[in-house]
Amino acid sequence: AYSASEDGSVRLWRAGDGATAGVLRHPAGVLFAAMDPAGATLLTLCRDGELREWDLRSLAVRRTVQRFEQPVLAVARSADLRTLSVLDERMVAWVVDRDADRPARRIALATGAPPASYYNVEQWYRPSVELSRDGTRLLTRNRAGHAALWDATSGERIQEYAAAGRFCGPVVLSPDARRVFLLRRDPPGDVVVGEIADAASGERLCE
């Protein structure tokens, strides 16, 4: 087991007795950590913008997978940890192929501001990203509450979802990437409603 902290450490724990098995030190707070299915490596994303791959036997950095220049707001991963998406402060979603020798793909989301009057606006309108289990589809929501589905391989937009109000909170893809779960804020009254839609067509199936 492992845990990441704002103090710059990722602690590894022995499942049997809960003792510390090692500590991975970073120069700043750790935003994201994930272990590959084989349990041999750990990926971490630090506030210094570096996505690092760690060897869990030596507890040393194997390599820097990617460096991001802008502050990171959200991170998503595929099930096998081969593909990641990182959303930065400029509303750019970067799709990183961990094992491919090529630059990260850039998907520019629409910019915009959340409604200033909404309760707890920083929490509800914090941008969100979600990758499909196979890493081929990317679901996003920007600050302005607009949600869209993208082809993570080509960067082309597949669908943009419509709402009477604005989408808020986290976005979720079903395991087969055929459905999306979205929260929306309906005027008037600031009522938050959950809905399930067809991922490809955008048709609302239920709420």
mmCIF file of N, CA, C and O in Angstrom, residues 32 34-35 37 76-85 96 130-137:
data_model
loop_
_atom_site.group_PDB
_atom_site.id
_atom_site.type_symbol
_atom_site.label_atom_id
_atom_site.label_comp_id
_atom_site.label_asym_id
_atom_site.label_seq_id
_atom_site.Cartn_x
_atom_site.Cartn_y
_atom_site.Cartn_z
ATOM 1 N N PHE A 32 -0.444 13.288 -7.134
ATOM 2 C CA PHE A 32 -0.965 12.033 -7.694
ATOM 3 C C PHE A 32 0.071 10.942 -7.501
ATOM 4 O O PHE A 32 1.273 11.178 -7.640
ATOM 5 N N ALA A 34 0.284 6.458 -8.266
ATOM 6 C CA ALA A 34 -0.405 5.232 -8.682
ATOM 7 C C ALA A 34 0.622 4.147 -8.976
ATOM 8 O O ALA A 34 1.662 4.405 -9.587
ATOM 9 N N MET A 35 0.308 2.937 -8.527
ATOM 10 C CA MET A 35 1.184 1.792 -8.736
ATOM 11 C C MET A 35 0.728 1.013 -9.965
ATOM 12 O O MET A 35 -0.475 0.856 -10.192
ATOM 13 N N PRO A 37 -0.003 -2.280 -12.304
ATOM 14 C CA PRO A 37 -0.613 -3.554 -11.887
ATOM 15 C C PRO A 37 0.381 -4.615 -11.440
ATOM 16 O O PRO A 37 0.059 -5.454 -10.593
ATOM 17 N N ALA A 76 -5.979 11.962 -14.472
ATOM 18 C CA ALA A 76 -6.733 10.717 -14.669
ATOM 19 C C ALA A 76 -5.798 9.681 -15.267
ATOM 20 O O ALA A 76 -4.770 10.015 -15.857
ATOM 21 N N ARG A 77 -6.161 8.408 -15.122
ATOM 22 C CA ARG A 77 -5.296 7.316 -15.586
ATOM 23 C C ARG A 77 -6.121 6.199 -16.198
ATOM 24 O O ARG A 77 -7.310 6.018 -15.896
ATOM 25 N N SER A 78 -5.491 5.417 -17.086
ATOM 26 C CA SER A 78 -6.099 4.198 -17.596
ATOM 27 C C SER A 78 -5.894 3.090 -16.575
ATOM 28 O O SER A 78 -5.103 3.218 -15.639
ATOM 29 N N ALA A 79 -6.583 1.969 -16.769
ATOM 30 C CA ALA A 79 -6.499 0.875 -15.799
ATOM 31 C C ALA A 79 -5.092 0.284 -15.721
ATOM 32 O O ALA A 79 -4.632 -0.100 -14.641
ATOM 33 N N ASP A 80 -4.387 0.219 -16.857
ATOM 34 C CA ASP A 80 -3.048 -0.379 -16.868
ATOM 35 C C ASP A 80 -1.938 0.633 -16.587
ATOM 36 O O ASP A 80 -0.767 0.281 -16.583
ATOM 37 N N LEU A 81 -2.295 1.881 -16.368
ATOM 38 C CA LEU A 81 -1.373 2.965 -16.039
ATOM 39 C C LEU A 81 -0.439 3.310 -17.200
ATOM 40 O O LEU A 81 0.557 3.982 -17.029
ATOM 41 N N ARG A 82 -0.773 2.879 -18.397
ATOM 42 C CA ARG A 82 0.057 3.216 -19.555
ATOM 43 C C ARG A 82 -0.305 4.582 -20.129
ATOM 44 O O ARG A 82 0.504 5.194 -20.829
ATOM 45 N N THR A 83 -1.524 5.039 -19.857
ATOM 46 C CA THR A 83 -1.984 6.332 -20.365
ATOM 47 C C THR A 83 -2.466 7.183 -19.205
ATOM 48 O O THR A 83 -3.168 6.697 -18.324
ATOM 49 N N LEU A 84 -2.065 8.455 -19.207
ATOM 50 C CA LEU A 84 -2.528 9.397 -18.197
ATOM 51 C C LEU A 84 -2.995 10.668 -18.887
ATOM 52 O O LEU A 84 -2.533 11.003 -19.988
ATOM 53 N N SER A 85 -3.894 11.372 -18.238
ATOM 54 C CA SER A 85 -4.285 12.697 -18.707
ATOM 55 C C SER A 85 -4.098 13.685 -17.570
ATOM 56 O O SER A 85 -4.517 13.425 -16.433
ATOM 57 N N VAL A 96 -0.707 11.544 -21.968
ATOM 58 C CA VAL A 96 0.657 11.011 -21.911
ATOM 59 C C VAL A 96 0.630 9.502 -22.116
ATOM 60 O O VAL A 96 -0.051 8.787 -21.375
ATOM 61 N N GLU A 130 -11.510 12.400 -16.731
ATOM 62 C CA GLU A 130 -11.644 10.959 -16.500
ATOM 63 C C GLU A 130 -11.239 10.227 -17.771
ATOM 64 O O GLU A 130 -11.710 10.563 -18.863
ATOM 65 N N LEU A 131 -10.357 9.246 -17.649
ATOM 66 C CA LEU A 131 -9.947 8.414 -18.786
ATOM 67 C C LEU A 131 -10.706 7.089 -18.759
ATOM 68 O O LEU A 131 -10.982 6.545 -17.685
ATOM 69 N N SER A 132 -11.015 6.573 -19.948
ATOM 70 C CA SER A 132 -11.589 5.238 -20.015
ATOM 71 C C SER A 132 -10.549 4.221 -19.563
ATOM 72 O O SER A 132 -9.342 4.502 -19.532
ATOM 73 N N ARG A 133 -10.994 3.038 -19.223
ATOM 74 C CA ARG A 133 -10.087 2.010 -18.694
ATOM 75 C C ARG A 133 -8.971 1.672 -19.692
ATOM 76 O O ARG A 133 -7.851 1.377 -19.293
ATOM 77 N N ASP A 134 -9.294 1.725 -21.006
ATOM 78 C CA ASP A 134 -8.284 1.398 -22.014
ATOM 79 C C ASP A 134 -7.496 2.616 -22.488
ATOM 80 O O ASP A 134 -6.617 2.501 -23.345
ATOM 81 N N GLY A 135 -7.819 3.804 -21.951
ATOM 82 C CA GLY A 135 -7.062 5.000 -22.282
ATOM 83 C C GLY A 135 -7.384 5.636 -23.616
ATOM 84 O O GLY A 135 -6.665 6.529 -24.068
ATOM 85 N N THR A 136 -8.478 5.219 -24.263
ATOM 86 C CA THR A 136 -8.801 5.755 -25.597
ATOM 87 C C THR A 136 -9.829 6.878 -25.573
ATOM 88 O O THR A 136 -10.012 7.568 -26.585
ATOM 89 N N ARG A 137 -10.522 7.068 -24.464
ATOM 90 C CA ARG A 137 -11.543 8.107 -24.362
ATOM 91 C C ARG A 137 -11.248 8.986 -23.150
ATOM 92 O O ARG A 137 -10.853 8.486 -22.079
#
